[in-house]
Amino acid sequence: MAVRIKPADVTDLHQVLKDHPRYWGDRDLRALHLTAMVQEFGATCLVARDDDGIRGYIFGFVTPDQLGYVHLVATRDDARGSGLGRRLYGAFVEAAGRQGAVRLKAITSVSNEGSIAFHRALGFAARVVEDYDGAGVPRVVFTRELSVP
C-alpha cells in the first residue's frame, strides 16, 4: 500500500515516541515531542503511514504573523532517501497555506549537516544565529517564502 499523509493524533505521537530511535538514532529528542503540539495544532502535525506503520512525520504550526514553523521532521530509518521528507514538507506547506502562512521557518543545530543539506535542497535560505537557543548555543535558522496564489 502507498504511503498516506494525514493529520497526527495522540496515538500517533505515542507510537513515534515508542519507536524514537528509528527516527532519531542515538539523539534523544523525546522532550521536543509535545502532546500539546498534536492536540492544539493537529492540522499542521502530519504523519506518513503505510501498512508497516508510521514512516515519517512533520510537526509544526502557523503563527499569527503567517509563519509556518516546522518544529520536527523525521523519517524512519527504512524510509530515508525515498523522498518522503520532501513529501511531508509539501503536505505541511499545503496545510500551513490553508491557515494563511506566507513563509516557512525551521531550525537545527550547527552540526546537523544532513538537516542543513536537506533544507537547502528544499530551497530554504540558511544562516547561523549565535545565541539562538541561549548563551553560546547557536542554531541554523532556515527561512523560505511561500508563493501566494
Short mmCIF file of C-alpha atoms in Angstrom, two decimals:
data_model
loop_
_atom_site.label_atom_id
_atom_site.label_comp_id
_atom_site.label_asym_id
_atom_site.label_seq_id
_atom_site.Cartn_x
_atom_site.Cartn_y
_atom_site.Cartn_z
CA MET A 1 0.00 0.00 0.00
CA ALA A 2 1.17 3.54 -0.71
CA VAL A 3 2.18 5.98 1.98
CA ARG A 4 -0.69 8.24 3.10
CA ILE A 5 -0.09 11.57 4.81
CA LYS A 6 -2.72 12.59 7.34
CA PRO A 7 -3.09 14.72 10.47
CA ALA A 8 -1.46 13.15 13.52
CA ASP A 9 -3.31 12.24 16.68
CA VAL A 10 -2.06 11.46 20.18
CA THR A 11 -1.91 7.73 19.40
CA ASP A 12 0.45 8.53 16.51
CA LEU A 13 2.61 10.63 18.83
CA HIS A 14 2.86 7.77 21.31
CA GLN A 15 3.87 5.39 18.51
CA VAL A 16 6.55 7.80 17.31
CA LEU A 17 7.90 8.07 20.86
CA LYS A 18 7.88 4.28 21.25
CA ASP A 19 9.89 3.96 18.01
CA HIS A 20 12.01 7.08 18.68
CA PRO A 21 15.42 5.51 17.82
CA ARG A 22 14.13 4.52 14.36
CA TYR A 23 13.66 8.22 13.56
CA TRP A 24 16.44 9.87 15.55
CA GLY A 25 19.10 7.22 16.15
CA ASP A 26 21.13 7.94 19.28
CA ARG A 27 19.86 11.52 19.64
CA ASP A 28 17.24 11.72 22.40
CA LEU A 29 14.73 14.31 21.21
CA ARG A 30 11.71 12.89 23.02
CA ALA A 31 11.36 16.04 25.13
CA LEU A 32 10.62 18.02 21.94
CA HIS A 33 7.65 15.78 21.12
CA LEU A 34 4.95 17.72 22.92
CA THR A 35 1.44 16.33 23.23
CA ALA A 36 0.14 19.90 23.05
CA MET A 37 1.58 20.22 19.54
CA VAL A 38 -0.63 17.43 18.27
CA GLN A 39 -3.62 18.43 20.43
CA GLU A 40 -3.60 22.13 19.52
CA PHE A 41 -2.05 22.20 16.04
CA GLY A 42 -3.40 18.96 14.60
CA ALA A 43 -3.93 20.32 11.10
CA THR A 44 -0.19 21.00 10.73
CA CYS A 45 1.13 17.95 12.60
CA LEU A 46 1.22 15.22 9.98
CA VAL A 47 2.22 11.57 9.82
CA ALA A 48 3.09 9.47 6.77
CA ARG A 49 1.74 5.97 7.22
CA ASP A 50 1.58 2.75 5.26
CA ASP A 51 0.75 -0.83 6.21
CA ASP A 52 4.08 -1.01 8.05
CA GLY A 53 3.27 1.89 10.37
CA ILE A 54 4.41 5.48 10.59
CA ARG A 55 7.22 6.05 8.10
CA GLY A 56 7.75 9.73 8.90
CA TYR A 57 6.21 12.82 10.41
CA ILE A 58 6.32 16.61 10.48
CA PHE A 59 5.03 18.64 13.43
CA GLY A 60 4.54 22.37 13.12
CA PHE A 61 2.14 25.25 13.41
CA VAL A 62 1.25 28.62 11.90
CA THR A 63 1.87 31.76 13.93
CA PRO A 64 -0.41 34.81 13.95
CA ASP A 65 2.08 36.62 11.69
CA GLN A 66 1.64 33.98 8.96
CA LEU A 67 4.80 32.00 9.65
CA GLY A 68 4.64 28.24 9.15
CA TYR A 69 7.08 26.93 11.75
CA VAL A 70 8.37 23.35 11.42
CA HIS A 71 9.16 22.08 14.90
CA LEU A 72 10.15 18.50 13.99
CA VAL A 73 10.50 16.50 10.80
CA ALA A 74 11.78 12.93 10.67
CA THR A 75 11.69 9.83 8.53
CA ARG A 76 12.07 6.32 9.82
CA ASP A 77 15.43 4.65 9.18
CA ASP A 78 13.98 2.41 6.44
CA ALA A 79 12.32 5.32 4.61
CA ARG A 80 15.29 7.65 4.26
CA GLY A 81 16.27 8.64 0.75
CA SER A 82 12.82 7.81 -0.61
CA GLY A 83 11.62 11.42 -0.99
CA LEU A 84 9.28 11.08 1.97
CA GLY A 85 10.75 14.08 3.81
CA ARG A 86 10.11 16.22 0.74
CA ARG A 87 6.52 14.89 0.53
CA LEU A 88 5.95 15.66 4.22
CA TYR A 89 7.18 19.21 3.70
CA GLY A 90 4.88 19.55 0.69
CA ALA A 91 1.90 18.42 2.77
CA PHE A 92 2.89 20.83 5.54
CA VAL A 93 3.12 23.71 3.05
CA GLU A 94 -0.42 22.92 1.86
CA ALA A 95 -1.79 22.68 5.40
CA ALA A 96 0.02 25.83 6.56
CA GLY A 97 -1.08 27.68 3.42
CA ARG A 98 -4.72 26.89 4.22
CA GLN A 99 -4.11 28.68 7.53
CA GLY A 100 -2.60 31.73 5.82
CA ALA A 101 1.14 31.02 6.05
CA VAL A 102 3.24 33.04 3.61
CA ARG A 103 6.68 31.90 4.76
CA LEU A 104 8.34 28.94 6.48
CA LYS A 105 10.89 28.66 9.25
CA ALA A 106 12.79 25.78 10.83
CA ILE A 107 15.92 25.46 12.95
CA THR A 108 18.62 22.88 13.56
CA SER A 109 21.93 22.54 15.35
CA VAL A 110 25.02 23.79 13.52
CA SER A 111 26.43 20.24 13.48
CA ASN A 112 23.40 18.65 11.78
CA GLU A 113 24.82 18.52 8.26
CA GLY A 114 22.04 16.24 7.00
CA SER A 115 19.30 18.67 8.03
CA ILE A 116 21.21 21.62 6.60
CA ALA A 117 21.65 19.90 3.23
CA PHE A 118 18.02 18.72 3.20
CA HIS A 119 16.58 22.17 3.90
CA ARG A 120 18.86 23.85 1.38
CA ALA A 121 17.72 21.30 -1.24
CA LEU A 122 14.14 22.36 -0.45
CA GLY A 123 15.01 25.97 -1.26
CA PHE A 124 15.49 27.32 2.25
CA ALA A 125 17.97 30.07 2.99
CA ALA A 126 20.17 29.12 5.95
CA ARG A 127 22.02 31.35 8.39
CA VAL A 128 23.73 30.73 11.71
CA VAL A 129 22.27 32.77 14.56
CA GLU A 130 24.56 33.00 17.57
CA ASP A 131 22.91 32.51 20.98
CA TYR A 132 19.63 31.48 19.31
CA ASP A 133 18.93 28.84 21.95
CA GLY A 134 20.64 30.65 24.84
CA ALA A 135 24.10 31.98 25.54
CA GLY A 136 26.67 30.10 23.49
CA VAL A 137 24.07 27.95 21.72
CA PRO A 138 23.97 28.86 18.02
CA ARG A 139 21.41 27.40 15.64
CA VAL A 140 21.00 27.30 11.90
CA VAL A 141 17.81 29.17 11.04
CA PHE A 142 16.09 28.23 7.78
CA THR A 143 13.59 30.51 6.06
CA ARG A 144 11.66 30.28 2.84
CA GLU A 145 8.94 32.42 1.32
CA LEU A 146 5.83 30.66 0.04
CA SER A 147 4.27 31.61 -3.24
CA VAL A 148 0.86 33.13 -2.67
CA PRO A 149 -1.76 32.45 -5.35
#
